XYZ file of C-alpha atoms in Angstrom:
732
model
C 141.367 -49.030 145.158
C 137.321 -49.092 145.439
C 136.552 -48.101 148.996
C 132.647 -49.021 149.956
C 130.864 -47.514 152.642
C 130.177 -49.846 155.744
C 126.444 -48.612 156.007
C 125.974 -50.007 152.433
C 124.995 -53.633 153.225
C 123.514 -52.348 156.306
C 120.005 -53.882 156.028
C 117.098 -50.993 156.000
C 114.141 -50.886 158.892
C 111.155 -53.022 158.116
C 108.655 -50.279 158.504
C 110.964 -48.188 156.241
C 110.887 -50.764 153.861
C 107.113 -51.251 153.914
C 106.901 -47.361 153.235
C 109.037 -47.872 150.190
C 107.436 -50.837 148.545
C 103.804 -50.025 149.329
C 103.858 -46.270 148.515
C 101.243 -45.291 145.958
C 103.356 -44.605 142.798
C 101.782 -42.026 140.570
C 100.064 -42.635 137.275
C 101.246 -41.466 133.754
C 97.521 -39.805 133.988
C 98.193 -38.097 137.362
C 101.559 -36.684 136.530
C 100.161 -35.041 133.369
C 97.608 -33.739 135.398
C 99.700 -32.179 138.045
C 101.848 -30.802 135.179
C 98.734 -29.515 133.892
C 97.456 -27.126 136.788
C 100.827 -26.141 137.686
C 101.261 -24.778 133.843
C 97.721 -23.125 134.492
C 98.605 -21.578 137.743
C 101.778 -20.308 136.303
C 99.904 -18.728 133.333
C 97.298 -17.416 135.507
C 99.923 -15.842 138.117
C 101.127 -13.877 135.174
C 98.123 -13.098 133.396
C 97.321 -11.434 136.573
C 101.107 -9.464 137.122
C 100.495 -8.111 133.586
C 97.085 -6.768 134.039
C 97.817 -5.436 137.458
C 100.816 -3.862 135.726
C 98.905 -2.475 132.996
C 96.681 -0.807 135.520
C 98.720 0.671 137.493
C 100.669 1.623 134.736
C 97.404 3.397 133.541
C 96.725 4.912 136.874
C 100.362 6.546 136.736
C 99.537 7.905 133.252
C 96.614 10.556 134.587
C 97.933 9.889 138.720
C 99.758 13.686 138.373
C 96.989 15.229 136.679
C 94.784 17.257 139.658
C 92.048 15.465 140.518
C 88.063 17.334 141.094
C 84.503 16.518 141.547
C 81.927 16.746 138.951
C 80.210 19.907 140.974
C 83.604 21.825 140.400
C 83.205 21.633 136.565
C 81.416 25.083 135.202
C 81.563 24.345 131.537
C 81.696 21.445 128.869
C 84.442 19.182 129.824
C 85.847 15.474 128.709
C 86.303 13.790 132.307
C 88.161 10.544 132.594
C 87.679 8.607 135.872
C 90.371 8.460 138.322
C 91.521 5.725 140.226
C 89.246 7.121 143.370
C 85.872 6.617 142.158
C 84.858 10.063 142.892
C 86.930 12.222 141.541
C 87.995 12.981 137.681
C 90.903 14.215 135.866
C 89.548 16.818 132.773
C 91.287 16.379 129.621
C 92.792 18.937 127.301
C 89.620 20.238 125.160
C 89.778 21.041 121.639
C 87.539 23.519 118.937
C 88.066 23.253 115.185
C 86.965 26.441 113.102
C 87.302 25.767 109.093
C 87.445 28.352 106.305
C 87.941 27.476 102.479
C 88.265 29.479 99.881
C 87.343 27.888 95.885
C 88.143 29.739 93.200
C 88.924 27.529 89.889
C 90.169 24.166 90.492
C 91.537 24.267 93.872
C 89.893 25.203 96.991
C 93.072 26.852 100.034
C 91.916 25.858 102.947
C 92.597 27.293 106.533
C 92.112 25.138 110.118
C 92.505 26.872 113.622
C 92.470 24.245 116.103
C 92.089 25.892 119.676
C 93.815 23.396 122.351
C 92.480 24.587 125.480
C 94.048 23.211 129.541
C 91.177 23.041 131.580
C 93.441 21.708 134.406
C 95.657 23.609 136.903
C 99.022 21.664 135.820
C 101.197 22.129 132.398
C 100.426 19.562 129.720
C 101.255 18.612 126.036
C 98.545 17.548 123.818
C 98.267 15.253 120.746
C 95.805 15.146 118.512
C 95.635 12.654 115.314
C 93.562 14.104 112.603
C 92.166 13.583 108.837
C 92.320 15.551 106.107
C 91.700 14.874 102.173
C 94.161 12.377 100.940
C 95.310 15.299 97.680
C 96.117 17.688 100.656
C 99.241 20.074 100.264
C 99.832 21.089 103.761
C 102.075 24.402 103.694
C 101.946 26.604 106.477
C 101.383 26.511 109.952
C 101.215 29.281 112.865
C 101.091 29.008 116.745
C 99.236 31.798 118.190
C 99.708 32.604 121.693
C 97.761 35.670 122.690
C 98.473 38.264 120.555
C 102.275 36.785 119.379
C 102.602 34.639 116.386
C 105.151 32.249 115.743
C 105.375 31.054 112.151
C 106.163 27.360 111.593
C 109.120 26.237 109.574
C 109.250 23.295 107.080
C 111.900 20.931 108.361
C 113.275 17.053 107.545
C 111.155 15.156 109.675
C 113.782 13.842 112.279
C 115.238 17.600 112.533
C 112.090 19.006 113.222
C 111.029 16.349 115.975
C 114.466 16.976 117.415
C 113.750 20.850 117.781
C 110.371 19.870 119.309
C 111.901 17.733 121.944
C 114.145 19.999 122.819
C 111.970 22.693 123.055
C 109.402 20.418 124.965
C 112.388 20.105 127.395
C 113.322 23.936 127.888
C 109.766 24.645 128.982
C 109.350 26.242 125.875
C 105.501 26.166 123.673
C 106.220 24.601 120.360
C 103.612 22.361 117.990
C 104.832 20.019 115.730
C 102.965 18.968 112.547
C 103.487 15.311 111.081
C 102.053 13.606 108.254
C 101.537 9.427 109.021
C 99.387 8.721 106.075
C 98.672 11.448 102.662
C 95.327 11.518 104.522
C 96.476 10.952 108.317
C 98.278 13.786 110.455
C 99.121 14.441 113.941
C 99.569 18.000 115.581
C 101.694 17.773 119.215
C 101.662 21.333 121.249
C 103.530 21.147 123.969
C 103.867 23.479 127.145
C 100.018 25.074 127.478
C 99.947 26.201 130.723
C 96.977 25.785 133.463
C 93.990 27.607 132.053
C 95.656 28.419 128.842
C 94.852 28.002 125.209
C 96.806 28.013 121.801
C 95.838 28.339 118.720
C 97.620 26.459 115.907
C 96.649 27.489 112.430
C 97.038 25.246 109.497
C 97.266 26.282 105.883
C 96.649 23.798 102.940
C 94.857 23.000 99.813
C 93.260 20.646 97.745
C 92.138 19.592 93.863
C 88.413 20.068 93.851
C 87.311 16.593 92.528
C 85.142 16.540 89.127
C 83.316 13.379 87.918
C 80.336 13.243 85.594
C 79.070 16.948 85.242
C 79.695 17.582 88.823
C 82.529 19.505 91.250
C 82.836 18.417 94.966
C 84.801 19.295 98.022
C 85.044 16.792 100.717
C 86.491 17.706 104.292
C 87.152 14.939 106.517
C 86.250 15.147 109.659
C 86.522 11.857 111.778
C 88.610 8.550 111.588
C 87.239 4.975 111.663
C 89.268 2.910 113.986
C 91.415 0.993 111.828
C 92.850 -2.759 111.792
C 96.445 -3.136 112.823
C 97.637 -6.783 111.241
C 100.800 -8.282 112.291
C 102.657 -9.405 115.416
C 103.236 -7.192 118.101
C 106.757 -5.469 118.558
C 108.217 -5.875 121.873
C 109.130 -2.002 122.602
C 108.381 0.486 125.636
C 106.059 3.318 124.672
C 104.774 5.848 127.219
C 101.189 5.223 127.338
C 100.154 8.672 127.000
C 102.161 8.929 123.829
C 100.254 6.035 122.249
C 96.970 5.116 120.842
C 95.087 1.959 121.319
C 96.620 -0.243 119.204
C 100.730 -1.776 119.433
C 102.968 -1.190 116.807
C 103.439 -4.554 114.578
C 105.984 -5.589 112.193
C 103.138 -4.808 109.416
C 102.227 -1.683 111.147
C 105.351 -0.240 113.015
C 103.988 2.777 113.576
C 100.246 1.541 115.051
C 100.327 3.613 118.377
C 100.993 6.891 116.913
C 97.805 6.504 114.273
C 95.063 4.975 116.345
C 93.808 7.993 118.700
C 91.559 6.624 121.147
C 87.753 6.839 120.954
C 85.479 8.732 122.730
C 82.884 6.623 124.922
C 81.067 8.860 126.182
C 77.490 10.016 125.579
C 78.103 13.690 124.878
C 80.352 14.144 121.708
C 83.260 16.694 121.806
C 85.550 18.113 119.110
C 83.087 20.648 117.857
C 83.791 21.786 114.517
C 82.577 24.903 112.379
C 82.667 25.251 108.635
C 82.567 28.446 106.178
C 83.444 28.414 102.435
C 83.587 31.037 100.033
C 82.747 29.516 96.409
C 83.355 30.884 93.016
C 82.590 28.662 90.598
C 83.140 31.486 87.866
C 79.621 29.744 85.929
C 76.065 30.018 86.682
C 75.094 27.023 88.579
C 72.222 24.750 88.547
C 72.824 22.949 91.974
C 74.626 23.488 94.901
C 74.017 20.995 98.154
C 76.230 19.437 101.145
C 75.211 15.606 101.358
C 75.302 14.993 105.374
C 75.056 18.344 106.207
C 72.452 21.400 106.312
C 73.650 24.674 105.142
C 73.426 28.095 105.060
C 74.053 30.112 101.689
C 74.156 33.554 100.032
C 75.885 35.035 97.395
C 77.850 38.636 96.843
C 78.418 39.210 93.789
C 80.478 36.166 92.118
C 81.082 34.664 95.511
C 78.686 32.388 97.129
C 78.836 31.824 101.106
C 78.142 28.829 102.865
C 77.967 27.831 106.653
C 76.331 25.044 108.390
C 73.020 26.056 109.688
C 73.649 24.625 113.101
C 76.912 26.778 113.572
C 78.806 23.790 115.029
C 78.894 20.241 114.315
C 80.678 17.413 115.728
C 83.092 15.960 114.045
C 81.736 12.454 113.319
C 81.467 12.193 109.718
C 82.586 13.928 106.256
C 81.523 16.977 105.252
C 81.276 17.526 101.429
C 79.863 19.938 99.092
C 78.351 19.590 95.740
C 78.085 22.225 92.584
C 76.855 21.823 89.293
C 77.241 23.666 86.374
C 74.211 24.389 84.094
C 74.144 22.509 81.401
C 75.155 25.328 78.803
C 78.226 25.932 81.307
C 79.740 22.260 81.747
C 83.740 22.700 81.400
C 84.989 21.000 78.725
C 88.481 22.004 79.616
C 90.296 24.173 82.531
C 93.915 25.606 82.296
C 95.398 27.682 84.981
C 98.973 28.365 85.840
C 101.256 29.927 87.819
C 105.196 31.563 87.575
C 107.738 30.789 90.763
C 111.048 32.308 89.867
C 112.441 30.809 86.397
C 109.412 27.667 86.500
C 106.164 27.300 84.569
C 103.477 25.595 86.167
C 100.118 24.769 84.517
C 97.155 22.651 85.829
C 95.378 21.552 83.004
C 91.959 19.784 83.191
C 90.147 18.260 80.021
C 86.990 16.508 79.804
C 87.044 13.808 77.163
C 83.635 13.604 74.956
C 81.250 11.104 76.614
C 79.512 9.573 73.758
C 77.513 6.452 73.981
C 77.415 3.040 75.465
C 79.198 -0.038 73.500
C 77.721 -0.469 70.009
C 76.767 -3.802 69.107
C 77.069 -6.857 70.949
C 78.555 -5.845 74.764
C 81.317 -8.068 76.335
C 80.765 -10.656 78.631
C 82.291 -9.759 82.164
C 83.361 -11.925 85.215
C 82.766 -9.822 87.901
C 83.682 -10.768 91.199
C 82.388 -8.842 94.029
C 84.536 -8.480 97.475
C 82.310 -7.460 100.656
C 84.326 -6.154 103.572
C 81.659 -7.671 106.875
C 84.572 -6.640 109.655
C 83.462 -5.538 112.545
C 83.967 -1.875 111.407
C 81.366 -2.142 108.789
C 78.903 -3.051 111.496
C 75.277 -1.119 111.189
C 74.099 0.966 108.540
C 77.771 0.422 106.426
C 76.501 -3.315 106.177
C 73.338 -2.018 105.525
C 74.543 0.163 102.479
C 77.187 -2.901 101.320
C 74.568 -5.630 101.469
C 72.069 -2.880 99.082
C 74.507 -1.642 96.853
C 75.755 -5.345 96.240
C 71.924 -6.708 95.572
C 71.680 -3.605 92.940
C 74.880 -5.286 91.434
C 73.634 -8.485 90.898
C 70.007 -7.294 89.153
C 72.476 -5.429 86.767
C 74.404 -8.607 85.658
C 73.448 -10.177 81.871
C 72.708 -13.776 81.426
C 76.012 -13.949 79.522
C 78.009 -12.586 82.257
C 79.623 -14.801 85.605
C 79.943 -13.344 89.059
C 81.232 -14.433 92.361
C 81.355 -12.976 95.611
C 84.030 -13.130 98.242
C 83.017 -12.157 101.653
C 86.139 -11.182 104.355
C 86.578 -10.474 107.938
C 89.085 -12.059 110.371
C 88.639 -14.980 107.533
C 88.098 -15.452 103.682
C 85.296 -17.303 102.491
C 83.088 -17.196 98.420
C 79.840 -17.909 97.433
C 81.249 -19.869 94.254
C 84.320 -22.190 94.112
C 84.713 -20.733 90.607
C 82.939 -17.884 88.505
C 79.734 -19.267 87.833
C 76.667 -17.901 85.204
C 74.937 -15.223 85.930
C 71.111 -17.092 85.500
C 68.695 -17.062 87.959
C 69.213 -19.709 90.192
C 72.751 -18.784 90.662
C 71.484 -14.801 91.457
C 68.960 -16.042 93.691
C 71.619 -18.232 95.743
C 73.978 -14.924 96.016
C 71.127 -12.637 97.473
C 70.321 -15.562 100.010
C 74.031 -15.569 100.291
C 74.450 -11.447 100.754
C 71.000 -11.389 102.953
C 73.074 -13.443 105.505
C 75.908 -11.658 106.183
C 77.074 -10.077 108.733
C 79.617 -7.650 110.273
C 81.927 -8.968 113.028
C 85.739 -9.504 113.498
C 89.046 -8.649 112.338
C 89.840 -6.669 108.426
C 92.092 -9.407 106.845
C 91.717 -8.065 103.561
C 94.887 -9.612 101.651
C 93.872 -12.456 101.253
C 90.260 -11.579 99.838
C 92.515 -9.532 97.543
C 95.098 -12.702 96.022
C 91.710 -14.702 95.642
C 89.633 -12.390 93.471
C 93.132 -11.605 91.486
C 94.059 -15.310 90.605
C 94.507 -15.105 87.191
C 92.761 -18.366 86.605
C 89.482 -16.407 84.246
C 88.228 -16.999 80.874
C 90.197 -14.595 78.052
C 87.080 -13.478 76.409
C 85.869 -12.167 79.620
C 86.452 -8.809 80.709
C 87.367 -9.259 84.381
C 86.082 -6.354 86.800
C 86.366 -6.355 90.427
C 84.144 -4.438 92.396
C 85.410 -3.952 96.223
C 82.932 -2.616 99.085
C 84.672 -1.969 102.174
C 85.381 1.487 104.631
C 88.809 0.766 104.050
C 89.810 0.711 107.724
C 93.184 -0.549 107.573
C 96.533 0.764 108.355
C 98.534 -1.899 106.574
C 98.089 -0.097 102.706
C 101.375 0.043 101.362
C 101.007 -3.935 101.188
C 98.232 -4.206 100.119
C 98.966 -1.399 97.085
C 101.793 -4.552 96.527
C 99.579 -7.539 95.854
C 96.915 -4.838 93.571
C 100.478 -4.296 91.422
C 101.487 -7.127 91.353
C 98.347 -9.405 91.223
C 96.086 -7.022 89.148
C 97.088 -8.713 85.342
C 94.364 -7.869 82.746
C 91.731 -6.973 85.935
C 90.072 -3.891 86.759
C 89.381 -2.788 90.199
C 86.690 -0.492 91.002
C 86.634 0.603 94.964
C 83.192 1.625 96.776
C 84.044 3.564 100.107
C 81.137 2.753 102.458
C 80.296 4.746 105.346
C 80.884 8.031 106.996
C 83.922 8.487 107.360
C 86.188 5.991 105.088
C 89.983 5.954 104.670
C 89.767 7.294 101.096
C 93.452 7.525 100.722
C 93.242 3.550 100.553
C 90.188 3.617 98.347
C 91.501 5.914 95.442
C 94.878 4.911 96.106
C 93.782 0.895 95.207
C 91.354 2.366 92.399
C 94.701 3.773 90.710
C 96.784 0.598 91.092
C 93.725 -1.577 90.379
C 93.112 0.989 86.929
C 89.371 0.972 87.745
C 87.733 3.947 89.963
C 86.601 4.944 93.146
C 82.791 5.470 94.270
C 81.968 6.856 98.056
C 78.598 6.040 99.572
C 78.146 7.676 102.746
C 74.020 7.025 102.977
C 71.574 4.739 102.282
C 69.723 7.027 100.345
C 72.849 7.347 97.826
C 72.932 3.536 96.817
C 71.345 3.569 93.789
C 72.421 7.398 92.686
C 75.994 6.324 93.272
C 75.664 2.487 91.754
C 73.955 3.888 88.601
C 77.365 6.309 88.045
C 79.374 3.228 88.920
C 77.389 1.295 85.887
C 77.590 3.879 83.316
C 81.623 3.694 84.029
C 81.428 0.218 83.459
C 79.385 -0.144 80.624
C 80.584 2.790 78.820
C 84.055 2.371 76.490
C 87.435 3.285 78.619
C 89.643 5.751 77.436
C 93.376 4.168 77.317
C 96.718 4.427 76.216
C 96.417 8.586 77.042
C 99.599 10.081 75.778
C 100.556 14.007 75.729
C 102.414 15.991 73.642
C 104.363 19.250 74.535
C 106.379 21.200 72.039
C 110.033 20.025 71.152
C 111.857 22.809 72.061
C 110.648 22.863 75.763
C 111.522 21.174 78.879
C 108.471 19.648 80.619
C 107.965 17.505 83.647
C 104.163 15.839 83.478
C 102.329 14.303 86.467
C 101.145 11.701 86.685
C 103.991 10.480 83.926
C 101.391 7.628 83.197
C 97.962 9.187 82.879
C 95.268 6.052 84.713
C 92.387 5.123 82.324
C 89.214 7.390 82.265
C 86.142 6.231 82.419
C 82.511 7.650 81.752
C 82.527 10.970 82.804
C 85.667 11.483 84.399
C 88.591 14.362 83.238
C 92.159 14.228 82.244
C 94.039 16.406 85.466
C 97.972 17.148 84.967
C 100.261 18.650 86.372
C 102.824 20.645 84.566
C 106.314 22.736 85.084
C 108.016 23.855 82.176
C 111.140 26.171 81.599
C 109.277 28.255 79.025
C 105.930 29.231 78.931
C 103.819 26.553 77.323
C 101.571 27.400 74.262
C 99.555 24.173 73.576
C 99.646 20.631 74.548
C 97.730 17.490 72.600
C 95.947 14.628 74.138
C 95.298 11.578 72.659
C 94.115 8.330 73.479
C 92.039 4.973 72.253
C 88.374 4.747 72.646
C 85.857 1.651 71.692
C 89.176 0.858 69.424
C 88.874 4.169 67.952
C 91.805 7.299 67.821
C 91.167 9.847 69.676
C 93.093 13.708 70.254
C 92.333 17.005 71.231
C 94.373 19.687 71.141
C 94.491 22.480 73.464
C 95.817 25.923 73.662
C 97.360 27.259 77.040
C 98.065 31.138 75.893
C 95.239 32.095 77.694
C 95.302 30.203 80.981
C 94.308 31.617 84.027
C 96.316 32.848 86.525
C 96.288 30.900 90.508
C 98.255 30.698 93.348
C 98.817 27.422 94.457
C 99.611 25.526 91.081
C 103.130 24.663 91.583
C 102.325 22.926 94.908
C 99.677 21.183 93.140
C 102.548 19.681 90.617
C 104.580 19.641 93.734
C 102.082 17.227 95.385
C 101.486 15.139 92.354
C 105.168 14.431 91.948
C 105.562 13.450 95.739
C 102.915 10.986 95.143
C 104.170 9.826 91.855
C 107.269 9.466 93.146
C 105.664 7.085 96.591
C 104.030 4.833 94.374
C 107.024 4.111 92.188
C 108.156 2.421 95.420
C 105.664 -0.368 94.326
C 107.738 -0.921 91.271
C 110.881 -1.292 92.740
C 112.593 2.528 93.262
C 115.612 2.862 95.240
C 114.064 3.368 98.404
C 116.790 6.029 99.592
C 116.434 7.974 96.307
C 113.029 8.618 96.493
C 112.892 9.802 100.141
C 115.635 12.388 98.736
C 113.866 13.577 96.035
C 110.937 13.960 98.305
C 112.808 15.811 100.847
C 114.221 18.306 98.253
C 111.046 18.887 96.647
C 108.574 19.386 99.999
C 111.333 21.737 101.467
C 111.510 23.685 98.081
C 107.516 24.133 98.167
C 107.349 23.932 101.730
C 105.530 21.137 102.346
C 104.407 18.256 104.817
C 105.169 15.156 103.793
C 106.191 11.775 104.530
C 109.872 12.721 105.173
C 109.117 16.414 106.235
C 107.178 17.959 108.743
C 106.089 21.906 110.515
C 107.691 23.093 113.498
C 107.058 26.114 115.146
C 109.012 27.037 118.355
C 108.549 29.994 121.004
C 111.699 31.870 121.538
C 110.679 32.439 125.397
C 110.453 29.623 128.036
C 106.742 29.402 129.668
C 107.272 26.830 131.957
C 109.269 27.177 134.929
C 112.110 24.309 135.275
C 110.388 23.026 138.650
C 106.970 22.439 136.844
C 106.195 18.784 135.543
C 103.851 18.349 132.928
C 101.735 15.474 131.840
C 100.769 14.317 127.977
C 97.714 13.411 126.817
C 96.307 12.231 123.167
C 93.095 14.052 122.887
C 90.026 11.611 122.238
C 88.085 11.340 118.473
C 83.941 10.407 118.251
C 83.747 7.390 116.767
C 82.218 8.008 113.069
C 78.435 8.097 113.155
C 77.015 4.593 112.266
C 79.671 2.622 113.853
C 79.738 0.467 117.099
C 82.395 0.884 119.526
C 81.744 -3.129 120.166
C 81.992 -4.274 116.733
C 84.772 -1.922 115.899
C 87.023 -3.477 118.218
C 85.307 -6.224 118.793
C 85.692 -8.337 122.642
C 89.673 -7.225 123.380
C 88.491 -3.683 123.569
C 85.875 -3.989 125.950
C 87.766 -5.538 128.544
C 90.975 -3.270 127.659
C 89.011 -0.305 128.689
C 88.006 -1.962 132.147
C 90.160 -2.092 134.515
C 88.318 -3.720 137.280
C 87.236 -6.465 134.873
C 90.455 -7.353 133.964
C 91.422 -7.347 137.813
C 88.401 -9.766 138.810
C 89.293 -11.880 135.721
C 93.236 -12.532 136.655
C 92.363 -13.154 140.679
C 89.547 -15.586 138.954
C 92.208 -17.646 137.297
C 94.606 -17.401 139.999
C 91.854 -18.673 142.380
C 90.713 -21.498 139.823
C 94.121 -22.874 139.692
C 94.742 -22.714 143.454
C 91.777 -24.711 144.192
C 92.606 -27.391 141.366
C 95.870 -27.426 143.093
C 94.928 -28.077 146.420
C 92.392 -30.643 145.126
C 94.935 -32.241 143.311
C 96.925 -32.501 146.902
C 94.066 -33.529 148.961
C 93.924 -36.520 146.295
C 97.187 -37.562 146.660
C 96.950 -37.381 150.509
C 93.896 -39.612 150.580
C 95.543 -42.182 148.362
C 98.857 -42.450 150.568
C 96.824 -42.935 153.515
C 94.495 -45.882 152.077
C 97.762 -47.484 150.775
C 99.323 -46.929 154.427
C 96.325 -49.029 155.720
C 96.666 -51.515 153.728
C 100.309 -52.597 155.699
C 100.515 -54.709 158.668
């Protein structure tokens, strides 16, 4: 039965009826505007809370450190201002001493890193540092006073577990990990108040030989690298992370982006000494970027930095040239380890003249990096190099220019003939380029490697960049899959380019790598590149060994050789080799050479050289679809056998006796690094980095947004009340 409330038909009072009848109705625009204001208010509140949380988090990261005034500091120190503007925290100090011993084709290097704790509390120091991309790190020692703890090679996860365990137990411990073939981290835990711990790292590297010159490079700076991809939602202790968040494309970004020293005073001094035993008289010996002292004792040349110490803001490079009648044609070195025979073979094919007859027409695509990290002298070097390259084009050549930063742009929609007018347009385009924004390299590579080039042209891609990216693997995949018949030549620009990316990209691109660090080198280095581009290429290179001997040769596919480049082989055999035959094709003609190995010179480190080459080849095979787990297993096996740090193995040293008392806490600090010479913090990091390090500005920005949103809300409410009051006056 339906029941009706007795008040249902009750007549409403006239006043209430009129209030409803004449109450102003909100228009759709007013409702939309109110919702917008509420959205802004909520976003402002969320941003304010986020900034406030980050600031509290940052303060907590150093709040437990002792705070001192500047007048209490008695030596050069790196200090960070505390939440109290008049007090400072002292950061761990680092000094590096490098000793190199060069003999034959190998340099055996000793690096000592001195970690000093200037505080009266216990600390853990984390240092991200570069090494040559072809380095084989095989030994580490931890020196505590007069005691030495030898490092052991372990599988990476096991080494990390042992480190964390020792750290928790208060034992002094050190861990060396490879993040990239040219980027490593050193973690040292439980450094006592006022204490210095020395970590000794040993590695070897192969010398570089090109167009009659030997060179040895020691990287000392890290260009801030662009981190693409969506950030991963995870919590990482602030003290253990760098300036970047981990992303889907670069999941380890936080561990490879050390904070930059923003103080005017540079940090992390380095001293370098080299004992060079070239084995032949020299025509020339010099350092490209540092002044050096040199004197000779018998057959060894002793080299040191003139200023004693230098600051780690640019790479060191030593170059030497044999006298013309001592230019090597071949060199063979060997080492016997248990039942294995290892050989290093360097063979320089004949140079010959440039192309005979009519040179092949070229379709050249120039890619120039205009991202923020190229700002300043790097951009000047790149533009000058590109202008020289344009002048080298011939009338029957075609060309185009692609520039990239956060976006990609090209001069022409398709390659154009190298006419006077087109070259003039290109030069105007280049002169107007400037550096800013991110380093979105992938779209530029894809655009340059599109297979829409005419078949009767040789397509060459010349890539000018500092290589400041961390998603190298994805970029290598693009090159490997899209190269086709093109050739990719990389030109490293700046005082500290990512040489691992540059060399490997050129290898996958079947081209070569050129390095330009100084404007004064542009003509010399570009001329060297043109000599390669305009000379016949040695292709289809094969290695033939004796049938009754089992051999394993790396690289298993020899890359194309350009003018002045040698064949460098790493060979393992079960019996001593007597000879090998190297064959190939040059200028459409067959070429071969027989090399006798009977008189090879004994040399330490050849086994490690072979192992490092195999590990590199296994890593490269992943781009061809090799099974990841099989590759990982093989790399671990080789690295453990030869005591090498790799992507999957690390060096760990642990003191047996606990040093830190159980009741004493420790603080973790990443040691900042210097910005490479000639670079700008503002352009390298962009506007976000400028605000990310200013807590006061962040808070002010958040409060301003809150006040703006509140003011708009009050204004809206006031408008509504005014409208409501006006409507009431109309009611009689």
